[in-house]
XYZ file of C-alpha atoms in Angstrom:
651
model
C -61.158 -25.852 57.703
C -59.452 -26.456 54.889
C -56.197 -24.845 53.551
C -56.379 -22.172 50.824
C -55.682 -23.462 47.871
C -52.287 -22.762 46.531
C -52.781 -20.092 43.095
C -51.627 -21.522 39.979
C -48.177 -20.336 38.505
C -47.252 -18.682 35.002
C -44.120 -20.579 34.900
C -43.709 -23.521 36.317
C -39.801 -23.508 37.307
C -38.754 -24.629 39.340
C -40.826 -27.628 38.598
C -43.457 -28.318 41.263
C -43.805 -32.122 41.969
C -40.352 -33.027 40.774
C -37.168 -33.994 42.462
C -33.602 -34.096 41.974
C -32.365 -32.907 38.439
C -35.726 -33.209 37.155
C -36.983 -30.286 39.143
C -34.322 -28.268 37.487
C -34.754 -29.007 33.664
C -37.791 -27.049 31.879
C -40.585 -28.549 30.290
C -41.011 -28.270 26.870
C -43.435 -25.833 27.423
C -41.387 -23.669 29.284
C -38.950 -24.306 25.978
C -41.544 -23.832 23.470
C -43.018 -20.575 25.457
C -39.278 -18.890 26.147
C -39.037 -19.391 22.159
C -42.087 -18.138 21.224
C -41.562 -15.221 23.335
C -37.912 -14.604 22.104
C -39.150 -15.237 18.727
C -41.824 -12.280 19.107
C -39.264 -9.985 20.408
C -36.791 -10.447 17.691
C -39.793 -10.074 14.905
C -41.301 -6.999 17.238
C -37.750 -5.596 17.094
C -37.157 -5.992 13.792
C -40.519 -4.467 12.565
C -39.230 -1.300 14.633
C -35.828 -1.068 12.935
C -37.709 -1.595 9.660
C -40.073 0.980 10.041
C -37.473 3.270 11.251
C -34.590 3.003 8.650
C -35.519 4.398 5.624
C -34.049 4.490 1.800
C -31.990 7.526 1.647
C -31.816 9.923 -1.128
C -30.062 8.430 -3.870
C -28.999 11.878 -5.313
C -26.795 12.323 -2.632
C -24.379 10.514 -4.628
C -23.797 13.236 -7.126
C -23.428 15.598 -4.499
C -19.981 13.597 -2.672
C -17.542 15.892 -2.251
C -13.552 15.212 -3.576
C -10.422 14.022 -2.179
C -8.010 17.017 -1.319
C -4.389 16.233 -0.404
C -2.679 18.919 1.376
C 1.076 19.729 1.619
C 2.952 19.731 4.974
C 2.719 23.594 5.391
C -1.154 23.058 5.239
C -1.496 24.462 1.525
C -3.592 21.980 -0.748
C -1.740 20.019 -3.107
C -4.303 18.355 -5.182
C -8.129 18.446 -5.353
C -8.928 14.512 -6.674
C -12.668 14.011 -8.032
C -15.448 14.053 -7.567
C -16.689 11.324 -8.347
C -15.963 10.281 -12.259
C -19.342 8.927 -13.287
C -21.334 8.664 -16.442
C -24.945 6.745 -15.916
C -26.317 4.667 -18.549
C -29.771 3.344 -18.846
C -29.562 -0.844 -19.001
C -29.984 -1.125 -22.575
C -26.971 0.845 -23.348
C -25.066 -2.122 -21.296
C -24.670 -5.105 -23.664
C -26.912 -8.064 -22.586
C -23.388 -10.281 -22.045
C -22.120 -7.836 -20.002
C -24.695 -7.933 -17.133
C -24.135 -11.629 -17.549
C -20.941 -11.443 -16.704
C -21.579 -9.712 -14.014
C -24.336 -11.717 -12.750
C -22.406 -14.884 -12.977
C -19.299 -13.457 -11.006
C -21.126 -11.534 -8.343
C -24.621 -13.086 -7.746
C -25.676 -15.719 -9.747
C -29.037 -16.137 -7.823
C -29.864 -12.430 -8.325
C -33.389 -12.591 -10.533
C -34.562 -14.985 -7.317
C -33.176 -13.989 -4.388
C -34.843 -11.319 -2.345
C -31.972 -9.082 -2.399
C -30.166 -10.382 0.703
C -27.782 -13.025 1.710
C -28.354 -14.366 5.593
C -25.139 -16.521 5.371
C -23.267 -13.452 3.426
C -24.693 -11.083 6.489
C -23.645 -13.411 9.425
C -20.003 -14.530 7.441
C -19.305 -10.381 7.423
C -20.409 -9.957 11.077
C -18.375 -12.526 12.474
C -15.345 -11.851 10.397
C -16.054 -7.961 11.134
C -15.842 -9.274 15.263
C -12.925 -11.314 14.515
C -11.233 -8.471 12.326
C -11.420 -10.405 9.042
C -12.661 -9.545 5.813
C -15.959 -7.457 6.081
C -16.401 -7.348 2.380
C -17.575 -11.412 1.215
C -20.997 -12.776 0.830
C -23.279 -9.598 -0.236
C -25.421 -10.284 -3.179
C -25.719 -7.059 -5.928
C -28.832 -5.538 -4.195
C -26.819 -4.886 -1.010
C -23.195 -3.819 -3.192
C -25.832 -0.968 -4.950
C -27.096 -0.124 -1.671
C -23.612 -0.230 -0.126
C -22.207 2.189 -3.289
C -25.104 4.342 -3.380
C -26.889 4.890 0.458
C -24.311 4.004 3.086
C -20.629 5.499 4.070
C -18.005 3.480 4.104
C -17.591 2.182 7.459
C -17.513 -1.444 8.480
C -19.259 -1.164 11.534
C -22.291 -3.367 12.830
C -24.934 -0.470 12.983
C -23.761 0.075 9.152
C -24.577 -3.711 8.198
C -27.712 -3.981 10.438
C -28.781 -0.766 7.888
C -27.566 -2.108 4.463
C -29.556 -5.277 5.533
C -32.703 -3.498 5.986
C -32.494 -0.880 2.743
C -31.564 -3.986 0.886
C -34.949 -5.553 1.965
C -36.594 -2.230 0.658
C -35.137 -1.688 -2.217
C -36.086 -5.298 -3.034
C -39.579 -4.799 -2.732
C -39.771 -1.274 -4.075
C -37.620 -1.513 -7.226
C -37.333 -4.016 -10.056
C -34.604 -6.193 -10.505
C -33.524 -4.232 -14.104
C -33.456 -0.948 -12.141
C -31.357 -2.498 -9.121
C -29.094 -3.794 -12.058
C -28.836 -0.446 -13.501
C -28.289 1.564 -10.385
C -25.360 -1.111 -9.714
C -23.587 -1.203 -12.782
C -23.560 2.879 -12.273
C -21.930 2.938 -8.786
C -19.836 0.202 -9.086
C -15.946 0.898 -8.764
C -14.206 -0.474 -11.370
C -10.604 1.168 -10.112
C -8.534 3.821 -12.416
C -10.463 6.361 -10.660
C -14.066 4.705 -12.769
C -17.247 4.653 -10.791
C -19.774 2.553 -13.132
C -19.342 0.945 -16.277
C -19.169 3.676 -18.588
C -16.501 5.180 -16.854
C -14.860 2.088 -16.695
C -14.858 0.991 -20.376
C -13.668 4.612 -21.112
C -10.806 3.812 -18.488
C -9.764 -0.143 -19.724
C -10.632 0.431 -23.369
C -11.426 3.825 -24.547
C -14.834 2.859 -25.824
C -18.323 3.409 -24.990
C -20.083 0.257 -22.665
C -22.297 -0.064 -25.530
C -19.446 -1.467 -27.574
C -17.954 -3.860 -25.357
C -17.606 -7.585 -26.291
C -18.222 -10.626 -24.127
C -14.429 -11.199 -23.268
C -13.782 -7.314 -22.211
C -17.005 -7.783 -20.126
C -15.831 -10.569 -18.346
C -12.405 -8.577 -17.547
C -14.807 -5.489 -16.278
C -16.621 -7.705 -14.282
C -13.712 -9.523 -12.726
C -12.420 -6.230 -11.403
C -15.696 -6.100 -9.271
C -13.574 -8.567 -6.746
C -11.281 -5.600 -6.312
C -9.351 -3.586 -8.689
C -6.739 -3.036 -6.376
C -6.152 -7.161 -6.753
C -7.154 -7.563 -10.323
C -6.365 -4.487 -12.352
C -3.914 -6.461 -14.835
C -2.264 -3.121 -15.762
C -1.009 -2.586 -12.104
C 1.557 -5.808 -11.543
C 2.737 -9.328 -12.887
C 0.737 -10.323 -9.887
C -2.301 -8.627 -10.787
C -2.112 -9.898 -14.136
C -1.969 -13.447 -13.599
C -5.044 -13.125 -11.123
C -6.958 -11.189 -13.846
C -6.225 -14.014 -16.023
C -7.547 -16.406 -13.718
C -10.990 -14.860 -12.579
C -11.420 -13.888 -16.454
C -11.413 -17.584 -17.718
C -13.187 -18.652 -14.450
C -16.063 -16.026 -15.381
C -16.370 -16.762 -18.939
C -16.660 -20.749 -17.745
C -18.899 -19.593 -15.641
C -21.189 -18.103 -18.167
C -21.226 -21.262 -19.707
C -21.574 -23.213 -16.936
C -25.335 -20.732 -16.150
C -26.634 -21.311 -19.549
C -25.534 -17.677 -20.228
C -23.081 -18.798 -23.180
C -22.499 -21.497 -25.145
C -19.196 -23.523 -25.615
C -19.116 -22.622 -29.269
C -18.952 -19.135 -28.115
C -16.599 -18.956 -25.028
C -14.462 -21.230 -27.756
C -14.183 -17.582 -29.339
C -12.250 -16.082 -26.512
C -8.984 -17.362 -25.837
C -6.864 -14.665 -25.871
C -7.197 -12.167 -22.733
C -8.438 -8.787 -23.597
C -5.370 -6.473 -22.615
C -7.140 -3.231 -21.348
C -5.146 0.076 -21.989
C -1.759 1.271 -20.089
C -2.702 2.623 -16.509
C -2.814 6.468 -16.734
C -3.047 9.039 -14.014
C -5.572 11.996 -14.020
C -4.083 15.092 -15.779
C -4.533 16.816 -12.248
C -1.896 14.108 -10.867
C 0.560 15.062 -13.482
C 4.771 15.547 -12.634
C 5.248 14.308 -9.112
C 1.988 14.874 -7.730
C 0.421 10.924 -8.457
C 3.412 9.784 -7.408
C 2.854 11.492 -3.984
C -0.924 10.739 -4.211
C 0.212 7.147 -4.566
C 2.566 6.460 -1.594
C 0.179 8.815 0.646
C -2.844 6.449 -0.183
C -0.810 3.141 0.713
C -0.178 4.980 4.133
C -4.103 6.023 4.286
C -4.692 2.196 3.372
C -2.075 0.729 5.771
C -3.413 2.756 8.797
C -7.019 2.662 8.112
C -8.221 -0.398 6.271
C -9.721 1.651 3.623
C -9.392 0.477 -0.327
C -9.415 2.482 -3.139
C -12.632 1.824 -3.821
C -13.518 3.898 -0.411
C -11.209 7.031 -1.142
C -12.944 7.024 -4.492
C -16.005 8.305 -2.825
C -14.390 11.545 -1.652
C -15.333 13.732 1.076
C -11.548 13.196 3.202
C -8.813 15.822 3.788
C -5.726 13.682 4.059
C -2.465 16.217 5.467
C 1.063 14.841 4.615
C 4.345 14.980 5.097
C 5.663 16.090 2.031
C 7.715 19.174 1.727
C 6.548 21.307 -1.650
C 9.914 23.144 -1.739
C 11.773 20.290 -1.235
C 9.757 17.760 -3.858
C 10.203 21.012 -6.382
C 13.804 20.979 -5.793
C 14.235 17.560 -6.107
C 12.553 16.994 -9.495
C 14.439 20.313 -10.791
C 17.818 18.378 -9.749
C 17.249 15.045 -11.209
C 16.048 17.038 -14.839
C 19.057 19.180 -14.632
C 21.530 15.768 -14.242
C 19.547 14.322 -17.081
C 19.854 17.319 -19.440
C 23.350 17.571 -18.745
C 24.437 14.096 -18.721
C 21.924 11.983 -20.762
C 21.746 12.409 -24.531
C 19.106 9.358 -25.862
C 19.370 10.777 -29.909
C 23.470 10.363 -29.645
C 23.569 7.512 -27.193
C 21.201 4.327 -27.453
C 22.574 3.406 -23.961
C 21.107 6.647 -22.765
C 17.480 5.439 -23.574
C 15.038 4.039 -20.982
C 17.159 5.537 -17.862
C 14.787 5.840 -14.905
C 15.323 7.874 -11.752
C 13.871 7.280 -8.115
C 14.346 9.100 -5.071
C 13.183 10.002 -1.711
C 13.736 11.950 1.415
C 13.230 10.800 4.909
C 13.394 13.102 8.099
C 15.868 11.041 10.876
C 13.656 11.964 14.024
C 10.343 10.870 12.981
C 10.511 8.795 9.897
C 8.230 11.398 8.043
C 8.801 11.427 4.068
C 9.578 14.789 3.016
C 9.959 14.577 -0.643
C 10.332 12.132 -3.205
C 10.853 11.998 -7.164
C 8.928 8.943 -8.542
C 9.496 9.601 -12.482
C 9.176 12.001 -15.167
C 5.450 12.308 -14.755
C 3.027 10.307 -13.214
C 0.538 10.583 -16.040
C 2.666 9.469 -18.350
C 5.248 7.049 -16.218
C 2.822 5.067 -13.674
C 5.252 3.152 -11.687
C 6.346 4.798 -8.813
C 10.361 4.758 -8.800
C 10.561 5.752 -5.630
C 8.654 2.893 -4.165
C 9.916 -0.249 -6.470
C 11.465 -2.905 -5.066
C 12.891 -4.178 -8.223
C 16.221 -2.344 -8.137
C 19.023 -4.237 -6.103
C 20.760 -1.459 -3.768
C 24.496 -2.935 -4.742
C 27.202 -1.521 -2.495
C 24.654 0.682 -1.089
C 23.553 -2.083 0.892
C 27.112 -2.911 2.531
C 27.057 -0.503 5.507
C 24.529 -2.859 6.797
C 26.945 -5.859 6.622
C 29.325 -3.212 8.496
C 26.743 -2.208 11.510
C 26.093 -5.625 11.995
C 29.615 -6.257 12.915
C 29.550 -2.763 14.817
C 26.860 -4.316 16.866
C 28.087 -7.713 17.248
C 31.500 -6.487 18.701
C 29.715 -3.604 20.941
C 27.992 -6.623 22.534
C 30.695 -8.746 22.541
C 32.724 -5.587 24.678
C 30.670 -3.797 25.906
C 31.903 -0.775 27.830
C 35.584 -2.352 27.858
C 37.810 -1.613 25.234
C 38.828 -3.903 22.751
C 42.466 -5.423 23.153
C 45.357 -3.459 21.694
C 46.522 -6.063 19.045
C 43.124 -7.559 18.099
C 42.158 -7.596 14.786
C 38.181 -6.448 14.116
C 35.839 -7.702 11.317
C 34.608 -4.122 11.483
C 37.993 -2.352 10.501
C 38.558 -4.855 7.215
C 35.287 -4.215 6.261
C 35.263 -0.463 6.298
C 38.630 -1.088 4.273
C 36.924 -3.037 2.120
C 34.210 -0.301 1.505
C 36.382 2.718 1.115
C 38.075 0.048 -1.777
C 35.179 -1.334 -2.974
C 36.327 -4.922 -2.752
C 33.691 -7.567 -2.231
C 35.129 -10.750 -1.119
C 35.688 -9.438 2.425
C 31.856 -8.770 2.366
C 31.187 -12.666 1.521
C 33.474 -13.795 3.981
C 31.962 -11.887 6.460
C 28.574 -12.956 5.659
C 29.586 -16.521 6.668
C 31.262 -15.005 10.042
C 28.604 -12.941 11.403
C 25.861 -14.727 9.597
C 23.264 -14.295 7.168
C 20.668 -14.654 9.632
C 22.054 -11.731 11.837
C 22.540 -9.754 8.838
C 18.897 -9.844 7.734
C 17.782 -9.170 11.207
C 19.613 -5.745 11.504
C 17.896 -4.664 7.981
C 14.645 -5.747 9.123
C 15.142 -3.509 12.064
C 16.360 -0.862 9.900
C 12.892 -0.915 8.402
C 13.765 -2.707 5.154
C 10.480 -5.043 4.229
C 11.017 -8.777 4.047
C 9.138 -9.634 0.757
C 12.507 -6.735 -1.027
C 15.286 -8.918 0.580
C 17.084 -11.326 -1.357
C 17.540 -15.328 -0.677
C 20.147 -15.873 2.104
C 22.931 -16.766 -0.777
C 26.912 -15.970 -0.265
C 25.941 -12.810 -2.482
C 23.330 -11.825 -0.533
C 26.079 -9.400 1.469
C 26.902 -7.853 -1.770
C 23.597 -6.045 -2.076
C 21.350 -8.490 -4.287
C 18.326 -7.336 -2.093
C 16.109 -4.604 -3.559
C 14.391 -2.377 -1.439
C 12.464 1.013 -2.167
C 14.212 4.333 -1.805
C 11.717 5.368 0.389
C 12.845 2.347 2.798
C 16.774 2.359 1.717
C 16.938 6.223 2.836
C 14.630 5.453 6.154
C 17.413 2.824 6.733
C 20.317 5.248 6.640
C 18.346 7.779 9.148
C 18.923 5.202 11.965
C 22.345 6.276 12.055
C 21.766 9.984 11.734
C 19.075 9.225 14.846
C 21.465 7.809 17.363
C 20.919 4.118 16.199
C 16.585 4.779 16.540
C 14.660 3.887 13.628
C 11.659 5.710 13.417
C 9.172 3.771 10.715
C 8.944 6.175 7.348
C 5.249 7.882 7.073
C 3.493 10.057 4.631
C 0.529 11.015 6.611
C -0.183 13.164 9.842
C -3.941 13.356 9.836
C -7.205 12.746 7.919
C -10.647 13.755 7.882
C -14.090 12.480 6.411
C -16.808 14.730 6.314
C -15.373 16.671 9.108
C -14.135 13.876 11.558
C -10.730 12.829 12.458
C -10.043 9.878 11.631
C -7.924 6.984 13.740
C -4.941 5.126 12.832
C -2.106 8.151 12.125
C -0.805 7.858 16.142
C 3.018 7.672 15.679
C 5.042 4.813 17.254
C 8.045 5.450 19.221
C 11.393 4.876 17.411
C 13.304 1.713 18.123
C 16.939 1.492 19.269
C 18.346 -1.194 16.505
C 21.983 -0.307 17.281
C 23.834 1.296 20.030
C 24.369 5.343 20.147
C 27.814 4.789 19.425
C 27.763 2.197 16.612
C 25.445 4.525 15.015
C 28.378 7.334 15.358
C 30.873 5.361 14.245
C 28.498 4.590 11.192
C 28.407 7.852 10.592
C 31.713 9.013 11.103
C 32.638 6.133 8.462
C 30.289 6.593 6.199
C 31.254 10.598 6.081
C 34.251 9.967 4.496
C 32.899 7.663 1.784
C 30.345 9.775 1.068
C 33.399 12.780 0.499
C 35.279 10.200 -1.737
C 32.246 8.900 -3.554
C 31.451 12.635 -4.547
C 33.173 13.690 -7.664
C 35.696 16.994 -7.659
C 32.505 18.997 -9.213
C 30.306 17.683 -6.703
C 31.979 18.460 -3.693
C 30.402 22.257 -3.419
C 28.118 20.783 -0.920
C 28.956 22.728 2.382
C 29.902 19.525 4.480
C 30.491 16.168 3.350
C 27.802 13.961 3.635
C 27.308 10.423 5.278
C 26.464 8.636 2.220
C 27.209 5.075 0.501
C 26.739 4.512 -2.987
C 27.173 1.792 -5.760
C 30.565 0.794 -7.297
C 31.223 0.414 -11.189
C 32.805 -3.031 -9.757
C 29.326 -4.315 -8.546
C 28.846 -5.355 -12.364
C 24.878 -4.983 -11.237
C 21.943 -3.246 -13.390
C 21.651 -0.477 -10.729
C 23.090 2.565 -9.457
C 22.918 4.062 -6.013
C 23.544 7.198 -3.509
C 22.194 7.565 -0.253
C 23.081 10.957 1.388
C 22.619 12.586 5.224
C 24.051 16.084 5.603
C 25.803 15.764 8.702
C 22.778 16.463 11.659
C 23.498 19.282 13.698
C 26.106 18.154 15.870
C 27.623 14.988 14.287
C 31.308 14.503 14.073
C 32.173 13.556 10.611
C 35.545 12.536 9.574
C 37.538 12.995 6.357
C 38.049 10.382 3.344
C 39.702 7.165 4.635
C 40.028 8.152 8.051
C 38.826 6.237 11.252
C 37.177 7.220 14.369
C 40.267 8.155 16.273
C 42.740 8.928 13.527
C 43.888 12.455 13.194
C 41.183 14.647 11.717
C 43.664 15.540 8.671
C 41.699 17.329 6.070
C 38.269 15.846 7.451
C 35.378 17.915 8.899
C 34.622 17.715 12.780
C 32.357 19.363 14.813
C 32.617 19.136 18.755
C 28.683 18.589 19.138
C 26.143 15.518 20.333
C 24.717 13.562 17.320
C 21.569 15.613 16.210
C 18.161 13.820 14.468
C 15.651 15.391 15.335
C 12.596 16.783 13.363
C 14.288 19.551 11.951
C 17.231 17.227 10.985
C 18.135 17.453 7.387
C 16.867 14.378 5.763
C 18.486 11.486 4.058
C 18.135 11.083 0.544
C 18.501 7.649 -1.624
C 18.710 8.292 -4.871
C 18.426 5.713 -7.558
C 18.977 4.979 -11.304
C 18.370 1.983 -13.669
C 17.240 1.426 -17.014
C 13.843 -0.352 -17.487
C 12.464 -0.660 -21.160
C 8.339 -0.901 -20.320
C 7.367 -4.269 -20.987
C 10.602 -5.920 -20.649
C 11.196 -8.516 -17.561
C 14.601 -7.593 -16.946
C 16.450 -4.201 -16.143
C 18.611 -3.329 -18.865
C 22.388 -2.893 -18.329
C 23.844 0.467 -17.512
C 27.306 0.087 -19.631
C 27.888 3.205 -21.415
C 24.668 5.677 -20.185
C 25.753 9.232 -19.358
C 29.141 8.768 -21.456
C 32.399 6.878 -21.031
C 32.882 8.728 -17.750
C 29.955 7.836 -15.672
C 31.656 4.463 -14.487
C 28.494 2.273 -15.410
C 26.312 5.478 -14.335
C 26.760 5.374 -10.894
C 28.689 8.885 -10.979
C 24.754 10.294 -11.868
C 23.000 9.481 -8.417
C 25.671 11.364 -6.567
C 25.347 14.263 -8.787
C 21.494 14.670 -8.404
C 22.085 14.526 -4.508
C 24.537 17.378 -4.971
C 22.416 19.201 -7.187
C 19.619 18.720 -4.842
C 21.437 20.039 -1.818
C 23.210 22.827 -3.473
C 19.680 24.388 -4.613
C 18.572 24.655 -0.956
């Protein structure tokens, strides 16, 4: 009886009649069948997703909420928005502006199918690797992102963007898509859309933009934070380069003749940056600082924030901020008279108060009015610190001695670098600090300042003058560095935002890191004692109405620099403070001493850094301080301490 005939297998694997390695190598039929099956599955999945995802309602853009900022006590500070957008029809946008946008963003706009597969793949890859997810989109995709989608950078959103872009390309004409894109794109300066941008940058309607102006606005689509020429010198240089590239690109694509291109050699400078009136006074500066911390914590951009719907809770104390603003105003009114003294013109103040325990920025002064003076003086890194930097050299010496001797007492007859530096600090002498830089090591001084929270980009080159304060930290960072001494040697990174929500949902990125030990508690206590004596000496007799002498440092008239600083911390609860010129262990004399342990918790009095400088708008260098405030101000160095005393006495 014949054996049963074996049934035929649908998948011949492992392969019959083959031996060795060939038995396990798939046949070409199996390869083809598998590929066809996978392709069919993907096509089916795409068809399913394509059917499920529809184009949302475009009118939702008009219903977007404003972004609201809150004071530390929970009361509303300001509502920014809603969206500054004025729709215009395409015939109200000159053809040369349309061409500039297309040349800059998507040269194949009129020929493509609305999506860029390579751009999507690159964005997905960057998303996985943590890189930039913004590049490579077509104008249609950018229009879809602007109009229909949230700012979330997720794979799901990228899929939606791809599907909706295909549908939009199929259902809308190219002119309609271009119109929508021009009306919804973010150009910076609070402007969504080409019409609002034309007014923000040039004070004219979009229909009146010339080709040169249109090229600059097209350049801003790459990112106004990097290309708005009014924000910084680096921005200006980038903007000029991209403006030139776009004009050349118009020639390359045939949208402009070489003869017409030759007419536009001069960069079309826009109007100065201006804040909306709702951000007058200090509000604009507070929003500026808060936004910087939001962007660092979340990766959001100004464009994302402009979409609205955010609730941002800050660390700013309403009363302290108002007191600080009033203190600057009172000193300015009392001591400066630009009508009588030319030296009193272009005088600027900046200040910031930082809480020692956790690094919260509780108050700041960024300038006279954010709507008229855009640059934030509390966050500028263009003002040398002078002698206010010298205590960091002293702290480096103390820390090195602490590491050398440990718990053992220093030999009785030995001299220490810290003793010499303390005397030099009291006397305003520079030579010992230059010598200390050689002996301690400039790298060691730099490393300590970085541990204290100063930014690397604000530090000067490591030359022999480095210990004298040629670095230019911001008021926020200088105040933050000094909080370390009031906080037992622990440094907490400064922050301005406690929490943030988007459309009611909490956003991540605002978790606080634990403070880091930078110097020993003993070194921190010694620094507090030393600086208390210095602070009492720096304050003039009229300013010594504060209840307790501050732990402070300041620039000296002998610095001969173009800035004046005062950094003061009221003694934290339980701190031991000494009178002027006294060393730890000396008789208390006229000093003030409290027999409690060092404080520095969240409720501790903040450290406040105040700076004064002269800056003529458009001038590359700071102006000299000679004669500021009259002949008795020591090159203006007495004015920041007066602001501090006025600020403290108003509490």
